[in-house]
CSV table of C-alpha atoms in Angstrom, one decimal:
chain,number,residue,atom,x,y,z
A,103,MET,CA,-56.9,-12.2,12.8
A,104,ALA,CA,-55.1,-10.6,9.9
A,105,ARG,CA,-51.5,-9.8,10.7
A,106,ARG,CA,-49.3,-7.7,8.5
A,107,ARG,CA,-46.4,-9.8,7.4
A,108,SER,CA,-43.0,-8.5,6.7
A,109,SER,CA,-42.2,-8.5,3.1
A,110,LEU,CA,-38.7,-9.8,3.9
A,111,ALA,CA,-38.1,-13.5,3.5
A,112,PRO,CA,-36.8,-14.9,6.8
A,113,VAL,CA,-34.0,-16.8,5.1
A,114,LEU,CA,-32.4,-13.5,4.2
A,115,TRP,CA,-31.5,-12.9,7.8
A,116,VAL,CA,-28.8,-15.5,7.6
A,117,PRO,CA,-26.6,-14.0,4.9
A,118,ALA,CA,-27.5,-10.5,6.2
A,119,SER,CA,-26.2,-11.4,9.6
A,120,LEU,CA,-23.0,-12.9,8.1
A,121,ALA,CA,-22.5,-9.7,6.1
A,122,LEU,CA,-22.9,-7.6,9.2
A,123,GLY,CA,-20.5,-9.8,11.2
A,124,LEU,CA,-17.9,-9.7,8.4
A,125,LEU,CA,-18.1,-5.9,8.5
A,126,LEU,CA,-18.2,-5.3,12.2
A,127,LEU,CA,-16.3,-8.2,13.9
A,128,PRO,CA,-12.9,-7.2,12.7
A,129,LEU,CA,-13.4,-3.8,14.3
A,130,VAL,CA,-14.6,-5.6,17.5
A,131,ALA,CA,-11.3,-7.7,17.4
A,132,LEU,CA,-9.3,-4.4,17.1
A,133,ILE,CA,-11.1,-3.1,20.2
A,134,VAL,CA,-10.7,-6.3,22.2
A,135,ARG,CA,-7.0,-6.7,21.3
A,136,ALA,CA,-6.2,-3.0,21.9
A,137,PRO,CA,-3.5,-2.6,24.6
A,138,TRP,CA,-5.8,-0.5,26.8
A,139,ALA,CA,-3.4,-0.4,29.8
A,140,THR,CA,-0.6,1.1,27.9
A,141,LEU,CA,-2.8,3.0,25.4
A,142,PRO,CA,-2.2,6.5,26.9
A,143,SER,CA,1.5,6.2,26.9
A,144,LEU,CA,1.5,4.7,23.4
A,145,LEU,CA,-0.6,7.6,22.1
A,146,ALA,CA,1.4,10.2,24.0
A,147,GLN,CA,4.4,9.6,21.9
A,148,PRO,CA,5.1,12.8,19.9
A,149,ALA,CA,5.4,10.8,16.7
A,150,VAL,CA,1.7,9.8,17.0
A,151,ALA,CA,0.5,13.3,17.4
A,152,GLN,CA,2.7,14.3,14.5
A,153,ALA,CA,1.3,11.6,12.2
A,154,LEU,CA,-2.3,12.3,13.3
A,155,GLY,CA,-1.9,16.1,12.8
A,156,LEU,CA,-0.4,15.5,9.3
A,157,SER,CA,-3.2,13.1,8.4
A,158,LEU,CA,-6.0,15.5,9.6
A,159,ALA,CA,-4.4,18.5,7.9
A,160,THR,CA,-3.8,16.8,4.5
A,161,ALA,CA,-7.2,15.2,4.5
A,162,ALA,CA,-8.8,18.6,5.2
A,163,ALA,CA,-6.8,20.1,2.4
A,164,ALA,CA,-7.7,17.3,0.0
A,165,THR,CA,-11.4,17.7,0.8
A,166,SER,CA,-11.2,21.4,0.1
A,167,VAL,CA,-9.6,20.7,-3.3
A,168,CYS,CA,-12.2,18.1,-4.0
A,169,LEU,CA,-15.0,20.6,-3.3
A,170,LEU,CA,-13.4,23.3,-5.3
A,171,LEU,CA,-12.8,21.2,-8.4
A,172,GLY,CA,-15.3,18.4,-8.0
A,173,ILE,CA,-18.5,20.4,-7.7
A,174,PRO,CA,-17.9,22.1,-11.1
A,175,LEU,CA,-17.1,18.7,-12.6
A,176,ALA,CA,-20.3,17.2,-11.1
A,177,LEU,CA,-22.3,20.2,-12.6
A,178,VAL,CA,-20.8,19.6,-16.0
A,179,LEU,CA,-21.6,15.9,-15.8
A,180,ALA,CA,-25.2,16.4,-14.6
A,181,ARG,CA,-25.9,18.8,-17.4
A,182,SER,CA,-24.3,16.6,-20.1
A,183,ALA,CA,-27.6,15.0,-21.2
A,184,ALA,CA,-27.5,16.9,-24.5
A,185,TRP,CA,-24.1,15.4,-25.3
A,186,PRO,CA,-23.6,12.4,-27.6
A,187,ALA,CA,-23.9,9.1,-25.7
A,188,VAL,CA,-20.3,7.9,-26.2
A,189,PRO,CA,-18.3,10.8,-24.8
A,190,ARG,CA,-20.8,11.2,-22.0
A,191,ARG,CA,-20.6,7.6,-20.9
A,192,LEU,CA,-16.9,7.5,-21.4
A,193,LEU,CA,-16.4,10.5,-19.1
A,194,ARG,CA,-18.6,9.1,-16.4
A,195,SER,CA,-16.7,5.8,-16.4
A,196,LEU,CA,-13.3,7.4,-16.4
A,197,ILE,CA,-14.2,9.5,-13.4
A,198,SER,CA,-14.9,6.3,-11.4
A,199,VAL,CA,-11.6,4.6,-12.3
A,200,PRO,CA,-9.8,5.7,-9.2
A,201,LEU,CA,-12.5,4.1,-7.1
A,202,VAL,CA,-11.6,0.6,-8.5
A,203,LEU,CA,-8.0,1.2,-9.2
A,204,PRO,CA,-5.5,-0.4,-6.7
A,205,PRO,CA,-4.2,2.7,-4.8
A,206,VAL,CA,-0.6,1.6,-5.5
A,207,VAL,CA,-1.3,1.8,-9.2
A,208,GLY,CA,-2.7,5.3,-8.6
A,209,GLY,CA,0.6,6.2,-6.9
A,210,VAL,CA,2.7,4.9,-9.7
A,211,ALA,CA,0.6,6.8,-12.2
A,212,LEU,CA,1.0,10.0,-10.2
A,213,LEU,CA,4.8,9.5,-10.1
A,214,LEU,CA,4.8,9.0,-13.9
A,215,LEU,CA,2.9,12.2,-14.3
A,216,LEU,CA,4.2,14.5,-11.6
A,217,GLY,CA,7.5,12.8,-10.5
A,218,ARG,CA,10.8,14.4,-11.2
A,219,ARG,CA,10.9,12.7,-14.6
A,220,GLY,CA,7.1,12.7,-15.1
A,221,LEU,CA,5.2,13.9,-18.1
A,222,ILE,CA,4.5,17.2,-16.4
A,223,GLY,CA,6.8,16.9,-13.4
A,224,GLU,CA,9.9,17.2,-15.7
A,225,TRP,CA,8.9,20.7,-16.6
A,226,LEU,CA,8.0,21.9,-13.1
A,227,PRO,CA,10.5,24.3,-11.4
A,228,PHE,CA,10.0,22.3,-8.1
A,229,SER,CA,9.8,18.7,-7.1
A,230,ILE,CA,6.4,17.3,-5.9
A,231,PRO,CA,7.2,13.8,-4.5
A,232,PHE,CA,8.2,13.5,-0.8
A,233,THR,CA,6.3,16.7,0.1
A,234,PRO,CA,3.0,17.2,1.9
A,235,LEU,CA,1.6,18.5,-1.4
A,236,ALA,CA,2.2,15.0,-2.8
A,237,VAL,CA,0.2,13.5,0.0
A,238,VAL,CA,-2.7,15.9,-0.7
A,239,ILE,CA,-2.6,15.2,-4.4
A,240,ALA,CA,-2.6,11.4,-3.8
A,241,GLN,CA,-5.6,11.8,-1.5
A,242,VAL,CA,-7.5,14.0,-4.0
A,243,PHE,CA,-6.9,11.4,-6.7
A,244,VAL,CA,-8.5,8.6,-4.7
A,245,SER,CA,-11.3,10.6,-3.0
A,246,MET,CA,-12.5,13.0,-5.7
A,247,PRO,CA,-14.8,10.4,-7.4
A,248,PHE,CA,-16.7,10.1,-4.1
A,249,LEU,CA,-17.6,13.8,-4.2
A,250,VAL,CA,-18.3,14.0,-7.9
A,251,ILE,CA,-20.6,10.9,-7.8
A,252,ALA,CA,-22.5,12.1,-4.7
A,253,VAL,CA,-23.0,15.7,-6.0
A,254,GLU,CA,-23.9,14.5,-9.5
A,255,GLY,CA,-26.5,12.1,-8.0
A,256,ALA,CA,-28.0,14.9,-6.0
A,257,LEU,CA,-28.1,17.2,-9.0
A,258,ARG,CA,-29.9,14.6,-11.2
A,259,ALA,CA,-32.5,14.1,-8.4
A,260,SER,CA,-33.1,17.8,-7.9
A,261,ASP,CA,-36.0,19.6,-9.5
A,262,ARG,CA,-34.8,21.6,-12.4
A,263,ARG,CA,-38.1,23.5,-12.7
A,264,ILE,CA,-37.1,25.7,-9.8
A,265,GLU,CA,-34.0,26.8,-11.6
A,266,VAL,CA,-36.0,27.5,-14.8
A,267,ALA,CA,-38.5,29.5,-12.7
A,268,ALA,CA,-35.7,31.5,-11.2
A,269,ALA,CA,-34.3,32.2,-14.6
A,270,THR,CA,-37.6,33.3,-16.0
A,271,LEU,CA,-37.9,35.7,-13.1
A,272,GLY,CA,-34.6,37.3,-14.2
A,273,ALA,CA,-31.9,35.7,-12.2
A,274,THR,CA,-28.5,35.4,-13.9
A,275,ARG,CA,-26.9,32.0,-14.3
A,276,LEU,CA,-24.5,32.6,-11.5
A,277,THR,CA,-27.3,33.7,-9.2
A,278,VAL,CA,-29.3,30.6,-10.0
A,279,LEU,CA,-26.2,28.4,-9.2
A,280,ARG,CA,-25.5,30.3,-6.0
A,281,ARG,CA,-29.1,30.8,-4.7
A,282,ILE,CA,-30.9,27.7,-6.1
A,283,THR,CA,-28.8,24.9,-7.4
A,284,LEU,CA,-26.1,24.6,-4.8
A,285,PRO,CA,-28.5,24.9,-1.8
A,286,LEU,CA,-30.7,22.2,-3.3
A,287,VAL,CA,-27.8,19.7,-3.5
A,288,ALA,CA,-26.2,20.8,-0.2
A,289,PRO,CA,-26.8,17.4,1.4
A,290,GLY,CA,-25.2,15.6,-1.5
A,291,ILE,CA,-22.2,18.0,-1.2
A,292,ALA,CA,-21.9,17.3,2.5
A,293,SER,CA,-22.0,13.6,2.2
A,294,GLY,CA,-19.5,13.7,-0.7
A,295,ALA,CA,-17.2,15.9,1.3
A,296,LEU,CA,-17.5,13.5,4.3
A,297,LEU,CA,-16.6,10.5,2.2
A,298,CYS,CA,-13.7,12.4,0.7
A,299,PHE,CA,-12.3,13.3,4.2
A,300,THR,CA,-12.5,9.8,5.6
A,301,ARG,CA,-11.2,8.2,2.4
A,302,SER,CA,-8.3,10.7,2.5
A,303,LEU,CA,-7.6,10.0,6.1
A,304,GLY,CA,-7.3,6.3,5.4
A,305,GLU,CA,-5.3,6.6,2.1
A,306,PHE,CA,-2.2,4.4,2.2
A,307,GLY,CA,-1.1,2.9,-1.1
A,308,ALA,CA,-1.0,5.9,-3.4
A,309,THR,CA,0.5,8.0,-0.6
A,310,ILE,CA,3.4,5.8,0.2
A,311,THR,CA,4.1,5.2,-3.6
A,312,PHE,CA,3.9,8.8,-4.7
A,313,ALA,CA,4.7,10.8,-1.6
A,314,GLY,CA,7.0,8.4,0.2
A,315,SER,CA,7.2,8.3,4.0
A,316,PHE,CA,9.0,10.8,6.1
A,317,PRO,CA,8.0,11.6,9.7
A,318,GLY,CA,6.3,15.0,10.0
A,319,THR,CA,6.3,15.6,6.2
A,320,THR,CA,4.7,12.7,4.4
A,321,GLN,CA,4.3,9.9,7.0
A,322,THR,CA,0.5,9.8,7.6
A,323,LEU,CA,-1.2,7.8,10.3
A,324,PRO,CA,-1.9,4.7,8.1
A,325,ILE,CA,1.7,4.6,7.0
A,326,SER,CA,3.2,4.8,10.5
A,327,THR,CA,0.6,2.2,11.5
A,328,TYR,CA,1.9,-0.1,8.8
A,329,LEU,CA,5.5,0.4,9.7
A,330,LEU,CA,4.9,0.0,13.5
A,331,LEU,CA,3.1,-3.3,12.8
A,332,GLN,CA,6.5,-4.7,11.8
A,333,THR,CA,8.2,-4.0,15.1
A,334,ASP,CA,5.6,-3.0,17.7
A,335,PRO,CA,2.2,-4.5,17.0
A,336,ASP,CA,0.7,-3.0,20.2
A,337,ALA,CA,1.5,0.5,19.1
A,338,ALA,CA,0.2,-0.3,15.6
A,339,ILE,CA,-3.1,-1.5,17.2
A,340,ALA,CA,-3.3,1.6,19.2
A,341,LEU,CA,-2.9,3.8,16.1
A,342,SER,CA,-5.4,1.7,14.2
A,343,LEU,CA,-7.8,2.4,17.0
A,344,VAL,CA,-7.2,6.1,16.7
A,345,LEU,CA,-7.9,6.0,13.0
A,346,MET,CA,-11.0,4.0,13.5
A,347,VAL,CA,-12.4,6.3,16.2
A,348,VAL,CA,-11.7,9.4,14.1
A,349,SER,CA,-13.3,7.9,11.1
A,350,VAL,CA,-16.4,6.6,12.9
A,351,ALA,CA,-16.7,9.8,14.8
A,352,VAL,CA,-16.7,11.8,11.6
A,353,LEU,CA,-19.3,9.6,10.0
A,354,LEU,CA,-21.6,9.4,12.9
A,355,GLY,CA,-21.3,12.9,14.1
A,356,LEU,CA,-22.0,14.6,10.8
A,357,ARG,CA,-24.3,12.1,9.2
A,358,ASP,CA,-27.5,12.8,11.0
A,359,ARG,CA,-27.2,16.5,10.8
A,360,TRP,CA,-26.1,17.0,7.3
A,361,VAL,CA,-26.5,13.9,5.2
A,362,PRO,CA,-30.0,12.6,4.6
A,363,GLY,CA,-28.9,11.6,1.1
A,364,VAL,CA,-26.3,9.0,0.2
A,365,LEU,CA,-25.2,7.8,3.6
A,366,SER,CA,-28.4,7.5,5.6
B,292,MET,CA,-10.4,-13.3,-27.3
B,293,ILE,CA,-8.5,-12.5,-24.2
B,294,ALA,CA,-10.9,-14.4,-22.1
B,295,LEU,CA,-10.5,-17.4,-24.3
B,296,ALA,CA,-6.8,-17.3,-24.1
B,297,GLY,CA,-7.0,-17.0,-20.3
B,298,ALA,CA,-9.3,-20.0,-20.1
B,299,GLY,CA,-6.8,-21.9,-22.3
B,300,LEU,CA,-4.0,-21.0,-19.9
B,301,ILE,CA,-6.0,-22.2,-16.9
B,302,LEU,CA,-6.9,-25.4,-18.7
B,303,ALA,CA,-3.2,-25.9,-19.6
B,304,GLY,CA,-2.2,-25.3,-16.0
B,305,CYS,CA,-4.7,-27.9,-14.8
B,306,ALA,CA,-3.5,-30.4,-17.4
B,307,SER,CA,0.1,-30.1,-16.3
B,308,ALA,CA,-0.9,-30.5,-12.7
B,309,VAL,CA,-2.8,-33.7,-13.5
B,310,ALA,CA,0.0,-35.1,-15.6
B,311,GLU,CA,2.6,-34.5,-12.8
B,312,GLN,CA,4.3,-37.8,-12.0
B,313,THR,CA,3.8,-39.3,-8.7
B,314,PRO,CA,6.9,-39.2,-6.6
B,315,PRO,CA,8.8,-42.3,-5.6
B,316,ASP,CA,8.0,-43.7,-2.1
B,317,GLY,CA,9.6,-41.8,0.7
B,318,ALA,CA,10.2,-38.6,-1.4
B,319,PRO,CA,8.7,-35.4,-0.1
B,320,ALA,CA,5.4,-34.5,-1.7
B,321,GLY,CA,2.6,-31.9,-1.5
B,322,ALA,CA,2.7,-28.2,-1.3
B,323,ILE,CA,4.7,-25.8,0.9
B,324,THR,CA,4.7,-22.0,1.3
B,325,VAL,CA,8.0,-20.2,1.7
B,326,PHE,CA,8.1,-16.7,3.2
B,327,ALA,CA,11.2,-14.9,1.9
B,328,ALA,CA,12.7,-11.5,2.4
B,329,ALA,CA,12.1,-9.0,-0.5
B,330,SER,CA,15.7,-9.1,-1.4
B,331,LEU,CA,15.5,-12.9,-2.0
B,332,GLY,CA,12.8,-12.7,-4.6
B,333,GLY,CA,14.8,-13.2,-7.7
B,334,SER,CA,17.2,-15.9,-6.4
B,335,PHE,CA,14.4,-17.9,-4.7
B,336,ALA,CA,12.5,-18.0,-7.9
B,337,THR,CA,15.5,-19.7,-9.5
B,338,ILE,CA,16.0,-21.9,-6.4
B,339,VAL,CA,12.4,-23.1,-6.6
B,340,GLU,CA,12.9,-24.0,-10.3
B,341,ALA,CA,16.0,-26.1,-9.4
B,342,PHE,CA,14.3,-27.6,-6.3
B,343,ARG,CA,11.4,-28.8,-8.5
B,344,GLN,CA,13.8,-30.7,-10.8
B,345,ASP,CA,14.9,-32.7,-7.8
B,346,ASN,CA,11.5,-32.9,-6.1
B,347,PRO,CA,8.8,-33.1,-8.7
B,348,GLY,CA,6.2,-34.0,-6.1
B,349,VAL,CA,6.5,-30.8,-4.2
B,350,THR,CA,4.8,-27.5,-5.2
B,351,VAL,CA,6.5,-24.5,-3.7
B,352,THR,CA,4.8,-21.1,-3.4
B,353,VAL,CA,7.1,-18.2,-2.4
B,354,SER,CA,5.6,-15.2,-0.7
B,355,VAL,CA,8.0,-12.3,-0.9
B,356,GLY,CA,7.8,-9.2,1.3
B,357,GLY,CA,9.6,-7.1,3.9
B,358,SER,CA,11.1,-9.6,6.4
B,359,ALA,CA,9.7,-7.8,9.4
B,360,GLY,CA,6.2,-7.9,8.0
B,361,LEU,CA,6.5,-11.5,7.1
B,362,ALA,CA,7.7,-12.3,10.6
B,363,THR,CA,4.7,-10.5,12.1
B,364,GLN,CA,2.4,-12.5,9.7
B,365,ILE,CA,4.0,-15.8,10.9
B,366,VAL,CA,3.7,-14.9,14.5
B,367,GLU,CA,0.0,-14.0,13.8
B,368,GLY,CA,-0.5,-17.5,12.4
B,369,ALA,CA,0.1,-17.2,8.7
B,370,PRO,CA,0.4,-20.7,7.2
B,371,ALA,CA,4.0,-20.7,6.2
B,372,ASP,CA,6.3,-23.7,6.1
B,373,VAL,CA,9.7,-22.1,5.7
B,374,PHE,CA,11.0,-18.6,6.6
B,375,ALA,CA,14.0,-16.9,5.1
B,376,ALA,CA,14.8,-13.6,6.7
B,377,ALA,CA,17.1,-10.7,5.8
B,378,ASN,CA,18.6,-10.4,9.2
B,379,PRO,CA,19.0,-12.5,12.4
B,380,ALA,CA,16.9,-10.0,14.5
B,381,THR,CA,13.7,-10.7,12.4
B,382,MET,CA,14.3,-14.4,12.6
B,383,ALA,CA,14.7,-14.1,16.3
B,384,ALA,CA,11.2,-12.7,16.6
B,385,VAL,CA,9.9,-15.9,15.1
B,386,ARG,CA,12.2,-18.2,17.0
B,387,ASP,CA,11.4,-16.5,20.3
B,388,ALA,CA,7.7,-17.2,19.7
B,389,GLY,CA,8.7,-20.9,19.5
B,390,LEU,CA,7.6,-21.2,15.9
B,391,THR,CA,10.8,-22.5,14.2
B,392,SER,CA,11.5,-26.2,14.1
B,393,GLY,CA,15.2,-26.4,15.1
B,394,ALA,CA,17.7,-23.6,15.1
B,395,PRO,CA,17.7,-21.2,12.2
B,396,VAL,CA,20.8,-21.6,9.9
B,397,ALA,CA,22.7,-18.8,8.2
B,398,PHE,CA,22.6,-19.5,4.4
B,399,ALA,CA,23.9,-16.3,2.8
B,400,THR,CA,25.2,-12.8,3.5
B,401,ASN,CA,24.5,-9.6,1.8
B,402,ARG,CA,26.1,-6.2,1.8
B,403,LEU,CA,24.8,-2.7,1.3
B,404,GLN,CA,25.5,-0.5,-1.7
B,405,ILE,CA,24.4,2.9,-2.8
B,406,ALA,CA,22.1,2.6,-5.9
B,407,VAL,CA,21.9,5.6,-8.3
B,408,ALA,CA,20.0,6.0,-11.5
B,409,PRO,CA,22.0,5.4,-14.7
B,410,GLY,CA,24.3,8.2,-15.4
B,411,ASN,CA,24.2,9.2,-11.7
B,412,PRO,CA,22.3,12.5,-12.2
B,413,GLY,CA,22.8,13.4,-8.6
B,414,ALA,CA,26.6,13.0,-8.8
B,415,VAL,CA,26.7,10.8,-5.8
B,416,SER,CA,30.1,9.3,-5.2
B,417,ALA,CA,30.3,8.3,-1.5
B,418,LEU,CA,28.3,7.8,1.7
B,419,ASP,CA,28.9,11.5,2.7
B,420,ASP,CA,26.8,12.7,-0.3
B,421,LEU,CA,23.8,11.1,1.4
B,422,ALA,CA,24.0,13.7,4.2
B,423,ASP,CA,23.5,16.5,1.7
B,424,PRO,CA,20.0,17.9,2.1
B,425,GLU,CA,20.0,19.2,-1.4
B,426,ARG,CA,20.0,15.7,-2.8
B,427,THR,CA,16.9,13.5,-2.8
B,428,ILE,CA,17.6,10.3,-0.9
B,429,ALA,CA,15.5,7.1,-0.1
B,430,LEU,CA,16.3,4.8,2.7
B,431,CYS,CA,14.5,1.8,4.1
B,432,ALA,CA,12.6,2.4,7.3
B,433,VAL,CA,14.7,1.6,10.3
B,434,GLU,CA,11.9,-1.0,11.3
B,435,VAL,CA,12.9,-3.3,8.4
B,436,PRO,CA,16.3,-5.1,8.0
B,437,CYS,CA,17.7,-3.0,5.2
B,438,GLY,CA,16.9,0.1,7.2
B,439,ALA,CA,18.5,-1.3,10.4
B,440,ALA,CA,21.6,-2.2,8.4
B,441,ALA,CA,21.8,1.2,6.8
B,442,ALA,CA,21.4,2.9,10.2
B,443,GLU,CA,24.4,0.9,11.5
B,444,LEU,CA,26.4,1.8,8.4
B,445,PHE,CA,25.8,5.5,8.8
B,446,ALA,CA,26.5,5.3,12.6
B,447,ALA,CA,29.8,3.5,12.0
B,448,ALA,CA,30.8,6.1,9.4
B,449,GLY,CA,29.8,8.9,11.7
B,450,ILE,CA,27.5,10.3,9.0
B,451,THR,CA,23.9,11.7,9.6
B,452,PRO,CA,22.0,10.9,6.4
B,453,SER,CA,19.4,13.3,5.1
B,454,PRO,CA,16.7,11.1,3.6
B,455,ASP,CA,13.5,12.4,2.0
B,456,THR,CA,11.6,9.1,2.5
B,457,TYR,CA,11.8,5.9,4.6
B,458,GLU,CA,10.4,3.1,2.4
B,459,GLN,CA,8.7,0.0,3.7
B,460,ASP,CA,11.1,-2.4,2.0
B,461,VAL,CA,14.2,-2.6,-0.1
B,462,ARG,CA,12.3,-3.0,-3.3
B,463,ALA,CA,10.4,0.2,-2.8
B,464,VAL,CA,13.8,2.1,-2.4
B,465,LEU,CA,15.0,0.5,-5.6
B,466,THR,CA,11.9,1.4,-7.5
B,467,LYS,CA,12.3,5.1,-6.5
B,468,VAL,CA,15.9,5.0,-7.7
B,469,GLU,CA,14.9,3.2,-11.0
B,470,LEU,CA,12.2,5.8,-11.6
B,471,GLY,CA,14.7,8.6,-11.1
B,472,GLU,CA,12.6,10.1,-8.3
B,473,VAL,CA,15.6,10.0,-5.9
B,474,ASP,CA,19.3,10.7,-6.5
B,475,ALA,CA,20.3,7.7,-4.4
B,476,GLY,CA,19.1,4.9,-2.2
B,477,VAL,CA,20.8,2.4,0.0
B,478,VAL,CA,20.0,-1.1,-1.0
B,479,TYR,CA,21.7,-4.5,-1.1
B,480,VAL,CA,24.4,-5.5,-3.6
B,481,THR,CA,22.0,-8.2,-4.8
B,482,ASP,CA,19.3,-5.7,-5.6
B,483,VAL,CA,21.7,-3.6,-7.7
B,484,ARG,CA,22.8,-6.7,-9.6
B,485,GLU,CA,19.2,-7.9,-10.2
B,486,ALA,CA,18.2,-4.5,-11.5
B,487,GLY,CA,20.7,-4.8,-14.3
B,488,ASP,CA,21.1,-1.6,-16.3
B,489,ALA,CA,18.2,0.2,-14.5
B,490,VAL,CA,20.5,1.3,-11.6
B,491,GLU,CA,24.2,1.7,-10.9
B,492,GLY,CA,25.8,0.6,-7.7
B,493,ILE,CA,28.4,2.4,-5.6
B,494,GLU,CA,30.5,0.4,-3.2
B,495,VAL,CA,30.4,1.3,0.5
B,496,ASP,CA,32.4,-0.2,3.3
B,497,SER,CA,29.6,-2.2,4.9
B,498,ASP,CA,29.6,-5.2,7.2
B,499,PRO,CA,27.9,-8.3,5.7
B,500,VAL,CA,24.4,-9.0,7.1
B,501,GLY,CA,23.6,-12.7,7.7
B,502,TYR,CA,20.4,-14.2,6.2
B,503,PRO,CA,19.0,-17.1,8.3
B,504,ILE,CA,16.5,-19.7,7.1
B,505,ALA,CA,14.4,-22.1,9.2
B,506,ALA,CA,11.6,-24.6,8.7
B,507,LEU,CA,8.6,-23.6,10.8
B,508,SER,CA,7.1,-25.8,13.5
B,509,ALA,CA,3.5,-25.1,12.4
B,510,SER,CA,4.2,-26.6,9.0
B,511,SER,CA,1.7,-29.1,7.8
B,512,ASN,CA,4.3,-30.6,5.6
B,513,PRO,CA,7.5,-30.8,7.6
B,514,ARG,CA,9.3,-33.3,5.3
B,515,ALA,CA,9.0,-31.0,2.3
B,516,ALA,CA,9.9,-27.9,4.4
B,517,GLU,CA,13.1,-29.6,5.6
B,518,ALA,CA,13.9,-30.7,2.1
B,519,PHE,CA,13.6,-27.2,0.8
B,520,VAL,CA,15.8,-25.8,3.6
B,521,ASP,CA,18.4,-28.5,2.9
B,522,PHE,CA,18.3,-27.6,-0.8
B,523,VAL,CA,18.9,-23.9,-0.1
B,524,LEU,CA,21.9,-24.9,2.1
B,525,SER,CA,23.2,-27.4,-0.5
B,526,ALA,CA,25.9,-26.7,-3.1
B,527,ALA,CA,23.3,-26.1,-5.7
B,528,GLY,CA,21.5,-23.5,-3.6
B,529,ARG,CA,24.7,-21.9,-2.7
B,530,ARG,CA,25.7,-21.6,-6.4
B,531,ILE,CA,22.4,-19.9,-7.3
B,532,LEU,CA,22.7,-17.4,-4.4
B,533,GLY,CA,26.3,-16.7,-5.3
B,534,GLU,CA,25.3,-15.9,-8.9
B,535,ALA,CA,22.8,-13.4,-7.5
B,536,GLY,CA,25.6,-11.7,-5.5
B,537,PHE,CA,25.0,-13.2,-2.1
B,538,GLY,CA,28.1,-14.0,-0.1
B,539,ALA,CA,28.8,-17.3,1.7
B,540,PRO,CA,27.4,-17.5,5.2
């Protein structure tokens, strides 16, 4: 009897399981070690709600900025085929730098640009560090590449002939963009925005370096988690749990509905 | 080119490790890891140099960070052999977990100072100025020793400070002062001294904070760990700490 065999070599299951364990077991440990009995009282502290509220608000603002600025950048990149190879490749690599840069380095770079004595900051009539604006800027810096890469990938994969057809039928460039191009890449935009939001929510290094840490103003959930770990590990674990639940909920809840592209 | 130079460096490092003389019988040997408070970074680098002269068989790695964070790491099982903390409370967390071998010993004291950028652009002259909301101020978070000490200092002076950021360790405060992002920060005398011309210090009337050191019971190399603690407590160690601005215990 002929049986269809899986194309996967069985030996691959071993490293694959190890990889899965490495990714998931730390989260299991967090759940096991969580102080479930005291969790409600730990999370009822006003400081927790404050940090969570600040994190959600700044991450949402950062995602909006990424959408506003990142989609045009992705469009420029996707249509750069006619450019000479060197500037095109250079631009594409530079955009990805924040992805691999240690976030603390990003924070230092932001200080040197926008700090009180920074290249630009020196000339500004107001000071950016230690404000919620600085938190948003740090989050945009680290999460923008996710959006640009997701949208650019979707644009490259989309069928340009539909746009051409629309143009031949008399649609203006803006109409083509609004009615054809953007709806075509909507899943890419959604997945990019999702990654932006969760990455912003977890941002720590660039934020504490550039924006500092003050309760209610710049102390986001990851920062208060880190500080609590020094004195009250139980509370820190509780906060970690909150961050994890929010992140996983965002990923799971939105993925199936909006994102058949990058994430699924 | 860079890769070649790097490979050369690695080879050179290996060669010197191989060429290391074997210690005389009975002398401590092997490797130890010392967890030291952020404010001890500079002076412990010097102490390790001097310790190596006396104990060529021992390799010392110093891990520098906020004391409270280091204490948490030790309690969670980090493989450290010696812990030097920036206040007795942080050391107590490790001792109470039963992880110190023997009682911790005070080996130095430190005092707080206000650090300002060169030229003092914020015109800060005394502790009262740190209550001015118009000025930009960095303090250590109250969870870490320099923050706890600063909180006591302000409480004793009856001043409510108006900080713009609570940093995670004393070095982070110093960096924000050095970069000119804040008008003033509260750090240790030793940090101001180590920063050289990058910051200026303003004296404040602060109580000295004791720095305790202890060998850790989980050490896999207790002989070398004890030897290192003894060296820090010796006249030679004392001198190095004194040069860095630490007071006698």
